[in-house]
Structure formats: C-alpha cells, structure tokens
PDB file of C-alpha atoms in Angstrom:
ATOM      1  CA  UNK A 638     -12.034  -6.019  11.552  1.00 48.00           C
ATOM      2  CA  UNK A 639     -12.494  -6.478   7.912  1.00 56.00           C
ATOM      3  CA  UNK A 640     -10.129  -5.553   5.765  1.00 61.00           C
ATOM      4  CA  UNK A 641     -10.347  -2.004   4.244  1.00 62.00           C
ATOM      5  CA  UNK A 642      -8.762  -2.621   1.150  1.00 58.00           C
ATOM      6  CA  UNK A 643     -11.374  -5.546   0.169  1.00 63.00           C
ATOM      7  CA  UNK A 644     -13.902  -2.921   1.422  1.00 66.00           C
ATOM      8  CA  UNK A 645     -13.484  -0.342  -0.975  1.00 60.00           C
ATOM      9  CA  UNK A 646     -13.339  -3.247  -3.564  1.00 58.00           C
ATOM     10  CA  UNK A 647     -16.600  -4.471  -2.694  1.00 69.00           C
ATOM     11  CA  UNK A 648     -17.838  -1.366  -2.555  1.00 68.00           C
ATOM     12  CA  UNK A 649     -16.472  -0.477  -6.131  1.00 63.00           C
ATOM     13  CA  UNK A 650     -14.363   2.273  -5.068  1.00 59.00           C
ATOM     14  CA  UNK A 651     -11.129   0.026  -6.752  1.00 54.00           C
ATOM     15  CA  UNK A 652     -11.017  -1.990  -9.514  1.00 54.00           C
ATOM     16  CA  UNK A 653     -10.817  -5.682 -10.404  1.00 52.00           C
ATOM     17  CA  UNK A 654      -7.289  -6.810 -11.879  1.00 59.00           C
ATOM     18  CA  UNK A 655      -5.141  -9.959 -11.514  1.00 69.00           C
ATOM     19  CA  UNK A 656      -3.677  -8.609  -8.289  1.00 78.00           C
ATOM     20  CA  UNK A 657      -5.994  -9.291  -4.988  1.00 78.00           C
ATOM     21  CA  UNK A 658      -7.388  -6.559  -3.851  1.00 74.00           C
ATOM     22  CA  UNK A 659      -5.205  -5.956  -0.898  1.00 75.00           C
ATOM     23  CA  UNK A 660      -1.771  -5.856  -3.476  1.00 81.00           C
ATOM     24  CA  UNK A 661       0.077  -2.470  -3.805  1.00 83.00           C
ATOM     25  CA  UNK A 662      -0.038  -3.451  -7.314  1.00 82.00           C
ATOM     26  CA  UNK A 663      -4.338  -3.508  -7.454  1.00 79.00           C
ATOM     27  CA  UNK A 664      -5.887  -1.773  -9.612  1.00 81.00           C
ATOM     28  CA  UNK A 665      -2.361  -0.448 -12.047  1.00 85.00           C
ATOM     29  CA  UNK A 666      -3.159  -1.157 -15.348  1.00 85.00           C
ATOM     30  CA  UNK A 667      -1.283  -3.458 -17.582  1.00 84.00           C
ATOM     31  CA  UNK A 668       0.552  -2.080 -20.644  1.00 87.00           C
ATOM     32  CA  UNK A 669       1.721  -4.157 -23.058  1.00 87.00           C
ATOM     33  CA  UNK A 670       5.336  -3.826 -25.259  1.00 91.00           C
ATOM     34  CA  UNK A 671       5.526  -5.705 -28.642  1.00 94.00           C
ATOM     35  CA  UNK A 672       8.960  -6.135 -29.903  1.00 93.00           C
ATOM     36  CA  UNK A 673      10.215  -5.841 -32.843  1.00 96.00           C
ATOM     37  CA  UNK A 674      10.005  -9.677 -34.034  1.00 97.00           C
ATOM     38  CA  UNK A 675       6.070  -9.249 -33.049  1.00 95.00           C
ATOM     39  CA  UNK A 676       6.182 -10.741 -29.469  1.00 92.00           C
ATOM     40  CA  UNK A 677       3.882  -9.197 -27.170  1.00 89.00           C
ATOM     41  CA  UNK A 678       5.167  -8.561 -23.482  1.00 89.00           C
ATOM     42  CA  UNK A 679       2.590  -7.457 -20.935  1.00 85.00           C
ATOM     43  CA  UNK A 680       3.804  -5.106 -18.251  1.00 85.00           C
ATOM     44  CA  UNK A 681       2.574  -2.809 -15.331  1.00 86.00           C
ATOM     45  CA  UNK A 682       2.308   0.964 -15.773  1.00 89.00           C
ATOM     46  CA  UNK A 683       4.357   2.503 -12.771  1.00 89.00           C
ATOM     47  CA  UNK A 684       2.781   2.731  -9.947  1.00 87.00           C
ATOM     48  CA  UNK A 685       2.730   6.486  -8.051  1.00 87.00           C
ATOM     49  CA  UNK A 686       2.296   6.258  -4.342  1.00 84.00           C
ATOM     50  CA  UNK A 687      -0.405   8.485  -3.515  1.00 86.00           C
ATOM     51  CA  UNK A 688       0.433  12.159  -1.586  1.00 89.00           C
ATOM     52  CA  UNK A 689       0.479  11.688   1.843  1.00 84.00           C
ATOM     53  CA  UNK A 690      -2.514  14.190   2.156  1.00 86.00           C
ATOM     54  CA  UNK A 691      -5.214  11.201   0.550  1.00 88.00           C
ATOM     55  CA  UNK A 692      -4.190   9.351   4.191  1.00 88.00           C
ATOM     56  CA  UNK A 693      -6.350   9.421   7.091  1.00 89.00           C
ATOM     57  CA  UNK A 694      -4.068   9.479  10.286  1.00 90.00           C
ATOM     58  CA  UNK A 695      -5.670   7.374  12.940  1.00 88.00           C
ATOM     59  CA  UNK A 696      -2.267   7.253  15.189  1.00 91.00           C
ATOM     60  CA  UNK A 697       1.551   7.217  15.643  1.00 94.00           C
ATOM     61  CA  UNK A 698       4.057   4.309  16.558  1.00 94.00           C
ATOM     62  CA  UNK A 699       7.275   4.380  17.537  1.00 94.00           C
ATOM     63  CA  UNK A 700       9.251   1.601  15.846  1.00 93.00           C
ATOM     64  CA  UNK A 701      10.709  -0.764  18.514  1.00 93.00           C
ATOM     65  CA  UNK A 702      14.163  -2.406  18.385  1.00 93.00           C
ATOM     66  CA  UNK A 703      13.487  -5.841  15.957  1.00 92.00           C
ATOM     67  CA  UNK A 704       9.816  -4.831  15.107  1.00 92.00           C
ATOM     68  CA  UNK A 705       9.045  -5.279  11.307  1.00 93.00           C
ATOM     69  CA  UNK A 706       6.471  -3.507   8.927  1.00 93.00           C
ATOM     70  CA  UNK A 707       4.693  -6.224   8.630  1.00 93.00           C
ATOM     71  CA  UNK A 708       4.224  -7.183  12.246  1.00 94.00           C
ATOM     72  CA  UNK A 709       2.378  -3.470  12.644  1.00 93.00           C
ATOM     73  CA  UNK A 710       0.396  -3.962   9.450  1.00 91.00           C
ATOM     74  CA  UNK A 711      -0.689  -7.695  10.846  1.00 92.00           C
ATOM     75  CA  UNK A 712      -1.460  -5.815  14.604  1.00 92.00           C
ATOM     76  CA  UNK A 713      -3.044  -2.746  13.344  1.00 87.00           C
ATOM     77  CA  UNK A 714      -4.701  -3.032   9.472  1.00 83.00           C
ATOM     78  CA  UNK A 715      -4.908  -7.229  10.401  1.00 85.00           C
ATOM     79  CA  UNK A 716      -3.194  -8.463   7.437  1.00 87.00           C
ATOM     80  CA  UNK A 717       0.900  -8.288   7.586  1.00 90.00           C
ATOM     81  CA  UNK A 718       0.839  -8.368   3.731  1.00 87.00           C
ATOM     82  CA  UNK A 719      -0.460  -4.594   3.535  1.00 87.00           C
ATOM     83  CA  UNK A 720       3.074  -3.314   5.198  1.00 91.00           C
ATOM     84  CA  UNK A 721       2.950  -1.422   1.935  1.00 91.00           C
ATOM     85  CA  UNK A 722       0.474   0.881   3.201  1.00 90.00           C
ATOM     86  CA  UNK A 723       2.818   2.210   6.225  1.00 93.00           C
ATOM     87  CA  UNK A 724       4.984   2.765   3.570  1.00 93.00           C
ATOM     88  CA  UNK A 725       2.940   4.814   1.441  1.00 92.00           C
ATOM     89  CA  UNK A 726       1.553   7.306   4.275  1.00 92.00           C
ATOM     90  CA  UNK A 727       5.470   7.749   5.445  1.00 94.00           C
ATOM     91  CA  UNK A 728       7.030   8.577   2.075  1.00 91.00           C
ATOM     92  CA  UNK A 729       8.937   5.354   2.302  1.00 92.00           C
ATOM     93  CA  UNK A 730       9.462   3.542  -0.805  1.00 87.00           C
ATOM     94  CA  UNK A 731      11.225   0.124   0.531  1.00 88.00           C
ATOM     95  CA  UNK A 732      10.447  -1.191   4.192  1.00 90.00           C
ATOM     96  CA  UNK A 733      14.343  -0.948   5.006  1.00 91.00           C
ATOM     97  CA  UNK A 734      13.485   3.233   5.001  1.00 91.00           C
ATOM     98  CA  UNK A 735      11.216   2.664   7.844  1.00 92.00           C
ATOM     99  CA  UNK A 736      13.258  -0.119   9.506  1.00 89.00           C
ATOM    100  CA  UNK A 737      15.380   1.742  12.278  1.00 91.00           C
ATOM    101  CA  UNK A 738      14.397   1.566  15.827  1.00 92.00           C
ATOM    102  CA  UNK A 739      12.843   4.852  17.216  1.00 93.00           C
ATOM    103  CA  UNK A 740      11.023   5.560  14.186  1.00 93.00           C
ATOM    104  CA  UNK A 741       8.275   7.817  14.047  1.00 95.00           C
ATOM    105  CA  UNK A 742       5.312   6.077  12.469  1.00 95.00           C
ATOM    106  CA  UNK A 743       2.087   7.405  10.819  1.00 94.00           C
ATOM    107  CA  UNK A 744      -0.455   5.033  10.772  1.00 92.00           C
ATOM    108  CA  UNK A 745      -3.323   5.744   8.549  1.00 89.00           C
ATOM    109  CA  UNK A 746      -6.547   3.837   6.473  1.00 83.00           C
ATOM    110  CA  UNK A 747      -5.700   3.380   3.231  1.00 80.00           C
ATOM    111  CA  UNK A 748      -5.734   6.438   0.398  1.00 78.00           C
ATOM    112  CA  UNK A 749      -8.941   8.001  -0.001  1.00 76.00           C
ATOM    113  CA  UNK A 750     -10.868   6.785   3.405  1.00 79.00           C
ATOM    114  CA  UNK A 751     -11.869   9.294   4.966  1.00 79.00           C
ATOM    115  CA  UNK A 752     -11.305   8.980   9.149  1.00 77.00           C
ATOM    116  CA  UNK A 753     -14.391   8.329  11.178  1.00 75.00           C
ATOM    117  CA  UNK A 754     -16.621  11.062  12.386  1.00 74.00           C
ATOM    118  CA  UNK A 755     -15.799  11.841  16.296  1.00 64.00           C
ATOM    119  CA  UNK A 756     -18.639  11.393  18.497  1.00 59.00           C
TER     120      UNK A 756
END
C-alpha cells in the first residue's frame, strides 16, 4: 500500500517544505521573528488540525489493553510515524488522549481524500 500522504504530494495536492511529506508539520509555513538586536529566528505558524468532517472514515477500532497509536498507524496507514493522523480524525491532540484501553477509534485517510467509490 503506498503511502497516502506521499500520494497527495506527488500528486501536488500538498506542498514541498523541510518536513517529509508524511510529518504533521508538512506543508505549515515558516514565519520568521527578528528581535530586537536584528537576529532573525525562523518559526512554524500553528498548525490547526483539520475538522473532523475533511476525514474519510474507512472503519472503527477498539483500543486493546497495551496497544499504541503507532502500532495501528504501522498496521493500518503502514507507516507507525503517521499516529498523528488517528489523532487528528478523533479530536485528540496528544496520543496519551487516545491511550486508554476500550477506546473507540475512527480510522480514516488522511484530510481531504475522499473514500473509495463502493462497487
């Protein structure tokens, strides 16, 4: 399965930045502060995690007693990294949100990817 977030930046649907392509942090521009002595000091702009209605649902999972985030991203998107994604399409911003056994899951392609057509 290739990876959908290096999909939609092949495809040009994301942008190039310093960040790979499959980083929550792809594709926020960089700001940059300059003090008052002249330094300059780059930053990120915030990052807003999308509405939960730009998700595709493709299923549910029920967290199991000592499974991490990352262990569903690496069985289900194929790259543990991209935990950050289950995150985003369950309104969680840290990992430890999600992290109790029993939890309710939404598993979903990334923002903006649509779900496939039924057959």
């Amino acid at each position: 399965m290739k990876n959908p977030i290096q999909a939609m930046y092949e495809a040009g649907v994301v942008e190039a930045t310093d960040f790979p392509a499959d980083s929550r942090y792809h594709g926020i521009p960089t700001r940059s502060f300059t003090a008052p002595d002249g330094r300059q000091f780059p930053y990120l702009a915030r990052r807003f995690a999308p509405p939960p209605e730009v998700f595709a649902t493709i299923g549910w999972r029920q967290l199991a007693e000592g499974e991490r985030l990352d262990q569903i991203a690496a069985e289900t998107i194929g790259n543990p990294e991209a935990f950050w994604l289950i995150c985003d399409a369950n309104r969680a911003l840290w990992p430890e949100d999600l992290a109790a056994a029993g939890t309710e899951l939404r598993l979903t392609l990334p923002a903006g990817v649509p779900a496939p057509e039924e057959e």
